[in-house]
GROMACS .gro file of C-alpha atoms in nm:
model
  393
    1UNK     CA    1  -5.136 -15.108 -21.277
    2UNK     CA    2  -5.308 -15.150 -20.933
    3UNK     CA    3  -5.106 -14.871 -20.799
    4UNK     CA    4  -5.102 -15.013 -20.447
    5UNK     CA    5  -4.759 -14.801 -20.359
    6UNK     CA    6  -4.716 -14.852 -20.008
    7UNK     CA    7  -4.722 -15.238 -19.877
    8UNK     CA    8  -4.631 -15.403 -19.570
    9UNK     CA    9  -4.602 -15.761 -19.545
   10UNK     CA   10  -4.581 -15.993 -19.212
   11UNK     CA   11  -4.462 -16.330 -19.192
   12UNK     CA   12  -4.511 -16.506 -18.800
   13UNK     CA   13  -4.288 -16.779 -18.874
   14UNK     CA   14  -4.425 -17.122 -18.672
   15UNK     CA   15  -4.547 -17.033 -18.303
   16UNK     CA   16  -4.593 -17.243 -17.991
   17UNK     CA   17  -4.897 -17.246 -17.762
   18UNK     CA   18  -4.898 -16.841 -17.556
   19UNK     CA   19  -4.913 -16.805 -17.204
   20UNK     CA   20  -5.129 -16.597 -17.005
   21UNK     CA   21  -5.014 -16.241 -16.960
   22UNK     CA   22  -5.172 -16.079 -16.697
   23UNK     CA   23  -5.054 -15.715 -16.819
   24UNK     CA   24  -5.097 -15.741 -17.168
   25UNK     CA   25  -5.417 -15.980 -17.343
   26UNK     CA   26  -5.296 -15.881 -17.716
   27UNK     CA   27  -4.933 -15.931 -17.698
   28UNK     CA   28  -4.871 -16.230 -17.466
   29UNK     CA   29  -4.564 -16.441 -17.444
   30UNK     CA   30  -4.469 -16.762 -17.578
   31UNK     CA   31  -4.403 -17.060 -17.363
   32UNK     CA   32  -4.171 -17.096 -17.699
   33UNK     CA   33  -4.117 -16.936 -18.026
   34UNK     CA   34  -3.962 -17.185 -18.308
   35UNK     CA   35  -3.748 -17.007 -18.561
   36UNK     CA   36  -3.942 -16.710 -18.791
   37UNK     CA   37  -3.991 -16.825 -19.125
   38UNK     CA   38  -3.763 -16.902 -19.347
   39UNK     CA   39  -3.745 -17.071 -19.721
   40UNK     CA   40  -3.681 -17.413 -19.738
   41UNK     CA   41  -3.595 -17.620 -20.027
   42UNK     CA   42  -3.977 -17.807 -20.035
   43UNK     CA   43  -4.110 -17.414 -20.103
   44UNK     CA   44  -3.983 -17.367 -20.456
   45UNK     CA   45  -4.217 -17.609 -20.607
   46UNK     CA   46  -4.530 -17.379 -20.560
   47UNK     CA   47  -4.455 -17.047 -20.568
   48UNK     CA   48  -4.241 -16.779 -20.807
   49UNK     CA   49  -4.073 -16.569 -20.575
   50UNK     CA   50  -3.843 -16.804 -20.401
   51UNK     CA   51  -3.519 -16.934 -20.588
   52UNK     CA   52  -3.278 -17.182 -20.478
   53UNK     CA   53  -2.996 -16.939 -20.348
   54UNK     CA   54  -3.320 -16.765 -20.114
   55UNK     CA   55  -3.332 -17.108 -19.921
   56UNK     CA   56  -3.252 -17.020 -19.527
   57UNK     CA   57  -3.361 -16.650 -19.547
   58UNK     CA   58  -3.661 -16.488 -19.422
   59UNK     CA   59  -3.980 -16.536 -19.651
   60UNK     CA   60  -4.074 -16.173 -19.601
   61UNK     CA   61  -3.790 -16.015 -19.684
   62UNK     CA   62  -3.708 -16.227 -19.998
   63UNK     CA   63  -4.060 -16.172 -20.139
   64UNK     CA   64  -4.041 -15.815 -20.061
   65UNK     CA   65  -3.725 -15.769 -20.240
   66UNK     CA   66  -3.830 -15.980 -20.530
   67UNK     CA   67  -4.163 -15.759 -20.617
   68UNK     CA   68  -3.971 -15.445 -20.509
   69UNK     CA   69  -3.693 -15.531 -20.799
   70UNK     CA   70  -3.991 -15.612 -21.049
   71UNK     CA   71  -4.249 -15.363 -21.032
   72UNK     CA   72  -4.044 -15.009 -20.984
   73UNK     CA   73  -4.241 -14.766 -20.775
   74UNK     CA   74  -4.353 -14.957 -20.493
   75UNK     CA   75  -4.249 -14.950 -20.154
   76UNK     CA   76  -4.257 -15.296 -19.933
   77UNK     CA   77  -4.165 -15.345 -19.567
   78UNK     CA   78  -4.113 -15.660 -19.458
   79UNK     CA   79  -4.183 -15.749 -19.121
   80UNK     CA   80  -4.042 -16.100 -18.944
   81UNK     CA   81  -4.222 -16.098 -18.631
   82UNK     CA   82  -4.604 -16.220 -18.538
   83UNK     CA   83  -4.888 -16.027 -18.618
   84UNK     CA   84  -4.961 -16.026 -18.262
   85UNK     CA   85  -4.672 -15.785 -18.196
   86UNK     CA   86  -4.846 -15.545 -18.340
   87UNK     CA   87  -5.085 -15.298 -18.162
   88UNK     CA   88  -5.373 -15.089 -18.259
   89UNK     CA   89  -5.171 -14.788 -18.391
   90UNK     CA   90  -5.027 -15.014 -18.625
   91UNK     CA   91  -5.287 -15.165 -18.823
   92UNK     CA   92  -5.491 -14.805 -18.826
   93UNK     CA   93  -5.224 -14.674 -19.079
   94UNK     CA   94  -5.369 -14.909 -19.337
   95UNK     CA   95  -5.686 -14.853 -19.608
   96UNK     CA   96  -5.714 -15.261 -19.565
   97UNK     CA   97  -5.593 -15.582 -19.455
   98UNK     CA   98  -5.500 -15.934 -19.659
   99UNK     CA   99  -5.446 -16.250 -19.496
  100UNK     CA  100  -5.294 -16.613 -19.603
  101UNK     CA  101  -5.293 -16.705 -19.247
  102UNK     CA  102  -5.186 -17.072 -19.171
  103UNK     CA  103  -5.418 -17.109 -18.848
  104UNK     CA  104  -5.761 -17.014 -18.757
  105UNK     CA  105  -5.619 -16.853 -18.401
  106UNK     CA  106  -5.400 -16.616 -18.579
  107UNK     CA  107  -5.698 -16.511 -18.829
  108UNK     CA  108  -5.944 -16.460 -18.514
  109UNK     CA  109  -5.672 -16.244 -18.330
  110UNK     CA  110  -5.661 -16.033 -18.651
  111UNK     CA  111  -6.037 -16.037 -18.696
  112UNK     CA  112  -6.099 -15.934 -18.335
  113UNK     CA  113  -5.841 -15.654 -18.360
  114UNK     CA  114  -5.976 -15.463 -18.698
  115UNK     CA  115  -6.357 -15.523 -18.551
  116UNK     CA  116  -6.199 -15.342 -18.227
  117UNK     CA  117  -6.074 -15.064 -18.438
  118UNK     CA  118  -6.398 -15.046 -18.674
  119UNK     CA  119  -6.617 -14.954 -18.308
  120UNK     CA  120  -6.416 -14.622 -18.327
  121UNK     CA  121  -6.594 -14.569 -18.666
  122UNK     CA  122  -6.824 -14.237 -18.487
  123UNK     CA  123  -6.462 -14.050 -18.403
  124UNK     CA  124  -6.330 -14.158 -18.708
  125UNK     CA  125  -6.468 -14.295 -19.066
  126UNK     CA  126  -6.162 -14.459 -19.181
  127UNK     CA  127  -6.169 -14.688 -18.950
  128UNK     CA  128  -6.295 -14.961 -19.089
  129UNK     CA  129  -6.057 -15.182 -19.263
  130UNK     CA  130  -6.147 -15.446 -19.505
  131UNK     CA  131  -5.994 -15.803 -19.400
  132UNK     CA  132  -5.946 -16.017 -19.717
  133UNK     CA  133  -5.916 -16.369 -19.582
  134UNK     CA  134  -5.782 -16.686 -19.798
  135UNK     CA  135  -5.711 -17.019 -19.775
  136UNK     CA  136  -5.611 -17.350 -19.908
  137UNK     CA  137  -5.671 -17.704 -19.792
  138UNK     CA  138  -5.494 -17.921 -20.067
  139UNK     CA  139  -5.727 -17.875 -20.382
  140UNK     CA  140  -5.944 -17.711 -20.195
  141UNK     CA  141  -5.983 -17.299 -20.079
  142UNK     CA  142  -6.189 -17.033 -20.013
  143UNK     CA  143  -6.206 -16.623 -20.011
  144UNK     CA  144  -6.418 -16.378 -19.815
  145UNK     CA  145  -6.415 -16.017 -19.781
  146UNK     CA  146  -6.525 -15.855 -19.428
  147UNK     CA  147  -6.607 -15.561 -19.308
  148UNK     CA  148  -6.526 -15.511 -18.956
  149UNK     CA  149  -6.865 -15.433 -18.761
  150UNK     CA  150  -7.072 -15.430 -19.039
  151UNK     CA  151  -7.100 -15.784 -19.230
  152UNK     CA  152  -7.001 -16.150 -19.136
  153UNK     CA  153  -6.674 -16.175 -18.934
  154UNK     CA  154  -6.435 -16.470 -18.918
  155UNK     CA  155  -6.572 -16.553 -18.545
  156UNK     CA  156  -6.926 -16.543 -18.689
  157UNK     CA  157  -6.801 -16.816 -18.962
  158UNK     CA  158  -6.581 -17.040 -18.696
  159UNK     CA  159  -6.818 -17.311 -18.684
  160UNK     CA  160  -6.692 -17.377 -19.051
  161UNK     CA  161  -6.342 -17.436 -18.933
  162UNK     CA  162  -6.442 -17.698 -18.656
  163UNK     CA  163  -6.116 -17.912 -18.566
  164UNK     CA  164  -6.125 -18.239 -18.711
  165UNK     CA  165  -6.296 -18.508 -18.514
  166UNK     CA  166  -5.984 -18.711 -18.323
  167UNK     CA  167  -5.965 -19.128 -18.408
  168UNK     CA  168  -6.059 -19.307 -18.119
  169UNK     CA  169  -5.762 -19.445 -17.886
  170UNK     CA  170  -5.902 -19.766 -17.890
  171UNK     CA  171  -5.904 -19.817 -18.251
  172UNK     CA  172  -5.568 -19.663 -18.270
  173UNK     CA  173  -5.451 -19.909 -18.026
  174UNK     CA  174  -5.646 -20.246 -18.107
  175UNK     CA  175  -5.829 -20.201 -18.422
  176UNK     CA  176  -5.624 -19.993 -18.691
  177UNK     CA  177  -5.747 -19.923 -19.025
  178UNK     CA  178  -5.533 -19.686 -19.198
  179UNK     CA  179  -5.166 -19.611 -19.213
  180UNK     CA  180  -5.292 -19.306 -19.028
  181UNK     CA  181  -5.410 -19.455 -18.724
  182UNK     CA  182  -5.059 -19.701 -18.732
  183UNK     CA  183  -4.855 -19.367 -18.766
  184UNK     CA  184  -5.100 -19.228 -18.438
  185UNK     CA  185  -5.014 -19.535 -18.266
  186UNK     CA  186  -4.637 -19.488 -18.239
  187UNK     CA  187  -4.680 -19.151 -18.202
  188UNK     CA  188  -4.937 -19.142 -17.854
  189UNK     CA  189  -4.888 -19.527 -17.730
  190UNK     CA  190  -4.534 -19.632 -17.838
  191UNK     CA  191  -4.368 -19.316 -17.806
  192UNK     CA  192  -4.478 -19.287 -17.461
  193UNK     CA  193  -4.419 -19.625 -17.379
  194UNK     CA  194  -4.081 -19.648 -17.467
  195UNK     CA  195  -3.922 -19.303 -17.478
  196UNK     CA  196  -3.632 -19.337 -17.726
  197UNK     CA  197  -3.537 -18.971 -17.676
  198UNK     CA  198  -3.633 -18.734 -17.381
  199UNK     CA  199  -3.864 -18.503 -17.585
  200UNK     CA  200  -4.028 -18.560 -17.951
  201UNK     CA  201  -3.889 -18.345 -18.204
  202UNK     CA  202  -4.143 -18.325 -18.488
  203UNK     CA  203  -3.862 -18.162 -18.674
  204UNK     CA  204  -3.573 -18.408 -18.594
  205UNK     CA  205  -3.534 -18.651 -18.906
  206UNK     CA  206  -3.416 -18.942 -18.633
  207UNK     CA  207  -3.710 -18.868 -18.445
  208UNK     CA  208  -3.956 -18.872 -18.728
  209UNK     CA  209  -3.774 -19.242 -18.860
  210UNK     CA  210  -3.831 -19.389 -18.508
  211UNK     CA  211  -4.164 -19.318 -18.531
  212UNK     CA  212  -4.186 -19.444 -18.890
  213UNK     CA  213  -4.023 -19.778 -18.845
  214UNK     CA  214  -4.302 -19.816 -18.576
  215UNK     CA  215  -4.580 -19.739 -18.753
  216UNK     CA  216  -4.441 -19.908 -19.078
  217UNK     CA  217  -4.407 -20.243 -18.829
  218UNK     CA  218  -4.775 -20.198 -18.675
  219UNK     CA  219  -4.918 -20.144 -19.064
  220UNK     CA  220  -4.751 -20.490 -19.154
  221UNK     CA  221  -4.882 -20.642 -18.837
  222UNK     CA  222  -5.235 -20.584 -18.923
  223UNK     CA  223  -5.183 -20.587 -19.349
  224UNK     CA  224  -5.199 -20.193 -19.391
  225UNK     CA  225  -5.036 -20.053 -19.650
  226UNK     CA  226  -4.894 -19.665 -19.738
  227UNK     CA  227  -4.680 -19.603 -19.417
  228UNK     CA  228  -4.429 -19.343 -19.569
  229UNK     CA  229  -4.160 -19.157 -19.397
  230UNK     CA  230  -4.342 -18.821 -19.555
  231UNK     CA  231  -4.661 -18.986 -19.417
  232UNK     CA  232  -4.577 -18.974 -19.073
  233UNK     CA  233  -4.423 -18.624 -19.087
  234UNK     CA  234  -4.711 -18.494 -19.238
  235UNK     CA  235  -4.961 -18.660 -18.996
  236UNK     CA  236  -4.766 -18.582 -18.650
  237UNK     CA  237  -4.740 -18.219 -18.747
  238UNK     CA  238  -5.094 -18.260 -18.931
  239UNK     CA  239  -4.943 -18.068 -19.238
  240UNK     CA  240  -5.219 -18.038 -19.541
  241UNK     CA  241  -5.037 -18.054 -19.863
  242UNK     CA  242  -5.013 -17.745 -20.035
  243UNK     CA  243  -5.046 -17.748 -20.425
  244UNK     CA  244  -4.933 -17.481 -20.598
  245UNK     CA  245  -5.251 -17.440 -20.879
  246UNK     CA  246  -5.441 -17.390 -20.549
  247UNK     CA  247  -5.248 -17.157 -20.400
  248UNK     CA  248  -5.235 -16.906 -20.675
  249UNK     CA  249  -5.657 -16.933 -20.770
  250UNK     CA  250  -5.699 -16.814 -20.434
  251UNK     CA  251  -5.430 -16.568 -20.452
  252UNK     CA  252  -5.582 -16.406 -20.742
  253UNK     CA  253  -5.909 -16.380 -20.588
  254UNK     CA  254  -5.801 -16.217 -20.258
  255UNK     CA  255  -5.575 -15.957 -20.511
  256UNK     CA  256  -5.922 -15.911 -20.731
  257UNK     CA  257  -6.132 -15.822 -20.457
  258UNK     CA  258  -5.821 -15.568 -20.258
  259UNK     CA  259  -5.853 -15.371 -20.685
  260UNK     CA  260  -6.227 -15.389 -20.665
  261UNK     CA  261  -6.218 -15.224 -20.262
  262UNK     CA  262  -5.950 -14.981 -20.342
  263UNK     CA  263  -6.111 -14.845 -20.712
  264UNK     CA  264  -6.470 -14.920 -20.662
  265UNK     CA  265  -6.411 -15.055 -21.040
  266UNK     CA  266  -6.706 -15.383 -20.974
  267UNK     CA  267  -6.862 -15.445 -20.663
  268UNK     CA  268  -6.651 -15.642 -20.437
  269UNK     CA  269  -6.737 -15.953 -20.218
  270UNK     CA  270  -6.865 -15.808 -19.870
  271UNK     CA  271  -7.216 -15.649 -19.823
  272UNK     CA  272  -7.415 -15.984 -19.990
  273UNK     CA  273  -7.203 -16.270 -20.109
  274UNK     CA  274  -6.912 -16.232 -19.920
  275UNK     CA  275  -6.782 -16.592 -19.908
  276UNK     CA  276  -6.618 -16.757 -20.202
  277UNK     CA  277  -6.542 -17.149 -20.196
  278UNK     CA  278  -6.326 -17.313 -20.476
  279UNK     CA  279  -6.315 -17.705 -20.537
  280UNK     CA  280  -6.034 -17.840 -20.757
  281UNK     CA  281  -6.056 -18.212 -20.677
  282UNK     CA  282  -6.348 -18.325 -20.936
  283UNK     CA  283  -6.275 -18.068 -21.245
  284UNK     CA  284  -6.340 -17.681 -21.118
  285UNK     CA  285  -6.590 -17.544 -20.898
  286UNK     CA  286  -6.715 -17.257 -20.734
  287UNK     CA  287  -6.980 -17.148 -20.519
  288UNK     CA  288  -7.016 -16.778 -20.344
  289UNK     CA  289  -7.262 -16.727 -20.105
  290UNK     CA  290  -7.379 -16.494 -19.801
  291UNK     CA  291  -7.248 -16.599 -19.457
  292UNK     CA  292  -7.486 -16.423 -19.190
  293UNK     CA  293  -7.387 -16.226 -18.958
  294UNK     CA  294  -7.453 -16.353 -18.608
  295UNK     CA  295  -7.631 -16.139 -18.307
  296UNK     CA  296  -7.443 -16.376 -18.031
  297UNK     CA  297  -7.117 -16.350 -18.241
  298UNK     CA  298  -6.841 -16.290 -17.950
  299UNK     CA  299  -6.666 -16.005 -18.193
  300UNK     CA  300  -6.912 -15.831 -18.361
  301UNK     CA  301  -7.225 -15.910 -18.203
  302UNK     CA  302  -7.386 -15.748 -17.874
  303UNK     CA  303  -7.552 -16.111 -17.702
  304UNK     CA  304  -7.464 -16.417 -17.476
  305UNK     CA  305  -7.437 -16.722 -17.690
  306UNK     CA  306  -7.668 -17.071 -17.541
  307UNK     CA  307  -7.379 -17.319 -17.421
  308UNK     CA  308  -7.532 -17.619 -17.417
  309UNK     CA  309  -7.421 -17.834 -17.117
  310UNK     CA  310  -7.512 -18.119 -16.920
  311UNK     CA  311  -7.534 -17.996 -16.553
  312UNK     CA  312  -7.412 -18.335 -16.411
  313UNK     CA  313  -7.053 -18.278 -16.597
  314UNK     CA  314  -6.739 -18.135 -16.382
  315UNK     CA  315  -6.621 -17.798 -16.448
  316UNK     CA  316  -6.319 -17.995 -16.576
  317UNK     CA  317  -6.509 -18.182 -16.821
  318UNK     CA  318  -6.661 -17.844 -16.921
  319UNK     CA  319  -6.329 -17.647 -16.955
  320UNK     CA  320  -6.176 -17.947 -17.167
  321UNK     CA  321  -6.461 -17.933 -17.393
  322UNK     CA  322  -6.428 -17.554 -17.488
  323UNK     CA  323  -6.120 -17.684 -17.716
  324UNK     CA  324  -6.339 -17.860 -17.931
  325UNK     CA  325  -6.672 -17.712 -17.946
  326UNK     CA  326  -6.690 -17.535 -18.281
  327UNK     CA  327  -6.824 -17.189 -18.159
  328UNK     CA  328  -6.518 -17.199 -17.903
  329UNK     CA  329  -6.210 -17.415 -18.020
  330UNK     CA  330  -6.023 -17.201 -17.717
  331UNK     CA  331  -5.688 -17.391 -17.593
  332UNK     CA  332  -5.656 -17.253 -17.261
  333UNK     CA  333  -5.986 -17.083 -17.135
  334UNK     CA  334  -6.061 -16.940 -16.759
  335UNK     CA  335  -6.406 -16.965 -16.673
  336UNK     CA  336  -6.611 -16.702 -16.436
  337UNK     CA  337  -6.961 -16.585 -16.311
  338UNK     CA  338  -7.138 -16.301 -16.197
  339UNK     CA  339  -6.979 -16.240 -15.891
  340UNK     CA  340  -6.746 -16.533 -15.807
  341UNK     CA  341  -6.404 -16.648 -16.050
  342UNK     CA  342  -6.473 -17.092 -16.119
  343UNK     CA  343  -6.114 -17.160 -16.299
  344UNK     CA  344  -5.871 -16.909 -16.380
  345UNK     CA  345  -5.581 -17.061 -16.542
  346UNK     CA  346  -5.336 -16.801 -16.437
  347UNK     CA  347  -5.170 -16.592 -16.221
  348UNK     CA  348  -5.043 -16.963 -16.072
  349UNK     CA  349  -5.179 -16.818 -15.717
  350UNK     CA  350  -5.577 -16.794 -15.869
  351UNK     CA  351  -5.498 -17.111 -16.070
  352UNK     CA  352  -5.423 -17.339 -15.719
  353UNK     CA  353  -5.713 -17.159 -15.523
  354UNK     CA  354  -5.959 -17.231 -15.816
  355UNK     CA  355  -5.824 -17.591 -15.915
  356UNK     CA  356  -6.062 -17.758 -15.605
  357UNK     CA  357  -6.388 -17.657 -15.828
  358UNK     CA  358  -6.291 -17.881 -16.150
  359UNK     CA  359  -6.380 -18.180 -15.985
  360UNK     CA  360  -6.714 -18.044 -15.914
  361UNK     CA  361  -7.037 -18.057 -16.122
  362UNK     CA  362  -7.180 -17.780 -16.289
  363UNK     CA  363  -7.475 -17.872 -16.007
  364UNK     CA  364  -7.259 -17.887 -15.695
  365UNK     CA  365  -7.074 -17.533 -15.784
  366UNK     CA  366  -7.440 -17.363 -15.769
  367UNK     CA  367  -7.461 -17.295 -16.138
  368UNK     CA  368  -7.793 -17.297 -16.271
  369UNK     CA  369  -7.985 -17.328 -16.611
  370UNK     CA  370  -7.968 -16.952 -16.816
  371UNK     CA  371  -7.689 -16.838 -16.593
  372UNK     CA  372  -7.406 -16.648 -16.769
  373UNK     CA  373  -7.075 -16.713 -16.762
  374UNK     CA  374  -6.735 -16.538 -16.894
  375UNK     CA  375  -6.474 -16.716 -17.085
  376UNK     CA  376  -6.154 -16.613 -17.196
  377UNK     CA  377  -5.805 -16.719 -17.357
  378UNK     CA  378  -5.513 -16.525 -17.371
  379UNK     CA  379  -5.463 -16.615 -17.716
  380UNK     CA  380  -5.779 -16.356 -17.828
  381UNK     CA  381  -5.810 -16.037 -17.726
  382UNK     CA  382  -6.190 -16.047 -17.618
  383UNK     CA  383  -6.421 -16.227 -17.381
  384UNK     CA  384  -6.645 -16.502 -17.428
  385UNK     CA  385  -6.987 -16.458 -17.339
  386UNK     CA  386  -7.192 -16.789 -17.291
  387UNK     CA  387  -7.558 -16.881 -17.084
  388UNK     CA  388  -7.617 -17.213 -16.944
  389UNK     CA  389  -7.890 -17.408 -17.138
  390UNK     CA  390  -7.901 -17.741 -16.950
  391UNK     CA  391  -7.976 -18.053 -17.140
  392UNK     CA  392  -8.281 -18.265 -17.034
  393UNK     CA  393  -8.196 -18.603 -16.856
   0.00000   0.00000   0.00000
């Protein structure tokens, strides 16, 4: 027996983009919060604790009822909110922290919170908490083990998790390829050209059939084949297939490494190899290696990071960008410098006075090469800190 006694699980349900709060940067609102999690029928296929009289109740509190039946002893508190509605108090009760996190935002929220907790670690030793991260990406996964202020963190590692590279409109729109890019097409230019219904619904089955009579018409048009009505669901709400073998490899490796933390029985993943990748597709593989920690890490490290930028670019240009440069990927970042604010994004008073300067270049707003600047999102609970390093013309 493990003799973990006293568990708490979370389950955030499916969240919409947050909105800046101006009172409080870890908790803020949602512009719209879908329905908390709950089973559905497609869940039973890879996983043990769901049956088919759960389907419609919450995933937490099924699960936690389930293990609670089967192993007597142990104490589970389920928990239907986001982990973001959660403060510091709350996570300090713990000895660590496991994650199966659908998103890389939610896992840097997390991250950022236990690293904020670990810098109490003079006042108080027990305050750093292991994080146990996993993940799966169809046959593929990976687990790591950090410890908060002392090894690798999961903003350290984001430039493994860049966000796919986007298919360009124009071959979406003139020269398609793949049943992908037909599916993309009535998604962006069809949709929007011909607005069937006031708003898209990615969860409305006559929604998701417009769009896939579209896309199954543009496929024929050019000779493409494997337009499915599961296709297009999956690629509009860019679901990765989960498979179930996957899922529970990666499983058991994040509950090996919590026994090895919590009984110092083998030594656990962490202070040298602390990342663990697995590869189903071609037989079995797997490959663990050390992930460095980084001085300029935003989290855990103590320096600016280089933001490379051409100075001829609009501030506009440059706050679009932050979404997908892989040591940022922030949705909705305010930009300022020493002494002056360049874009805020809210209150909706600073936002309007600041707006003027996106159509500006980095030049023409005075900014010059090795200058810092401060970025933040209200999705993380930390600043960004960048320098200028201009690119030669």
């Amino acid at each position: 027996m493990s003799k973990f006694k006293n568990i708490h699980v979370i389950d955030m349900g499916t969240l919409r983009l947050p909105i800046p709060s101006p009172s409080n940067s870890l908790n803020p609102p949602l512009t719209d919060l879908a329905p908390l999690d709950t089973i559905d029928i497609s869940n039973l296929n890879r996983q043990f604790l769901f049956r088919s009289s759960d389907v419609g109740k919450f995933k937490a509190e099924v699960a936690a009822r389930f293990v609670q039946n089967r192993v007597k002893g142990v104490t589970i508190t389920a928990h239907n909110k986001r982990i973001q509605d959660f403060d510091e108090t709350f996570y300090k009760q713990f000895q660590l922290v496991i994650c199966g996190l659908d998103s890389i935002e939610a896992r840097r929220w997390i991250n950022a919170m236990l690293v904020s907790i670990a810098e109490e670690y003079e006042a108080d030793p027990d305050s750093i908490k292991p994080l146990i991260d996993g993940g799966t990406e169809g046959f593929k996964g990976q687990s790591r083990v950090i410890l908060p202020s002392i090894t690798s963190c999961i903003e350290c590692q984001l430039d493994m998790h860049a966000p796919r590279a986007a298919v360009p409109l124009c071959t979406i729109a003139t020269i398609p390829r793949q049943p992908e890019h037909c599916i993309e097409w009535a998604h962006v230019i069809a949709w929007e050209e011909e607005k069937p219904f006031p708003s898209l619904d990615k969860d409305e089955p006559e929604h998701v059939t417009w769009l896939y009579q579209k896309a199954l018409a543009r496929a024929q048009e050019f000779g493409i084949s494997g337009v499915t009505y599961s296709l297009t669901q999956g690629t509009i709400k860019n679901i990765i297939p989960a498979i179930a073998s996957t899922n529970a490899i990666i499983a058991a490796s994040c509950c090996n490494e919590a026994f090895k933390i919590a009984t110092n029985s083998a030594p656990c993943l962490g202070f040298e190899n602390n990342y663990m990748m697995y590869s189903g597709n071609d037989s079995i593989y797997t490959y663990t290696f050390k992930h460095e920690k980084k001085d300029d890490c935003p989290v855990c490290g103590r320096k600016a990071r280089p933001l490379e930028v051409d100075p001829k670019i609009t501030l506009q240009e440059l706050v679009d960008s932050f979404s997908v440069r892989p040591e940022a990927q922030l949705k909705k970042p305010s930009i300022r410098a020493e002494g002056r604010t360049l874009y805020m994004q809210f209150p909706p008073g600073l936002e309007e006075q600041t707006r003027p300067n996106l159509n500006k270049t980095i030049i023409e707003l005075g900014l010059i090469d090795g200058q810092q600047v401060v970025v933040t999102d209200p999705a993380f609970p930390l600043e960004f800190n960048f320098f200028f390093k201009f690119k030669e013309a």
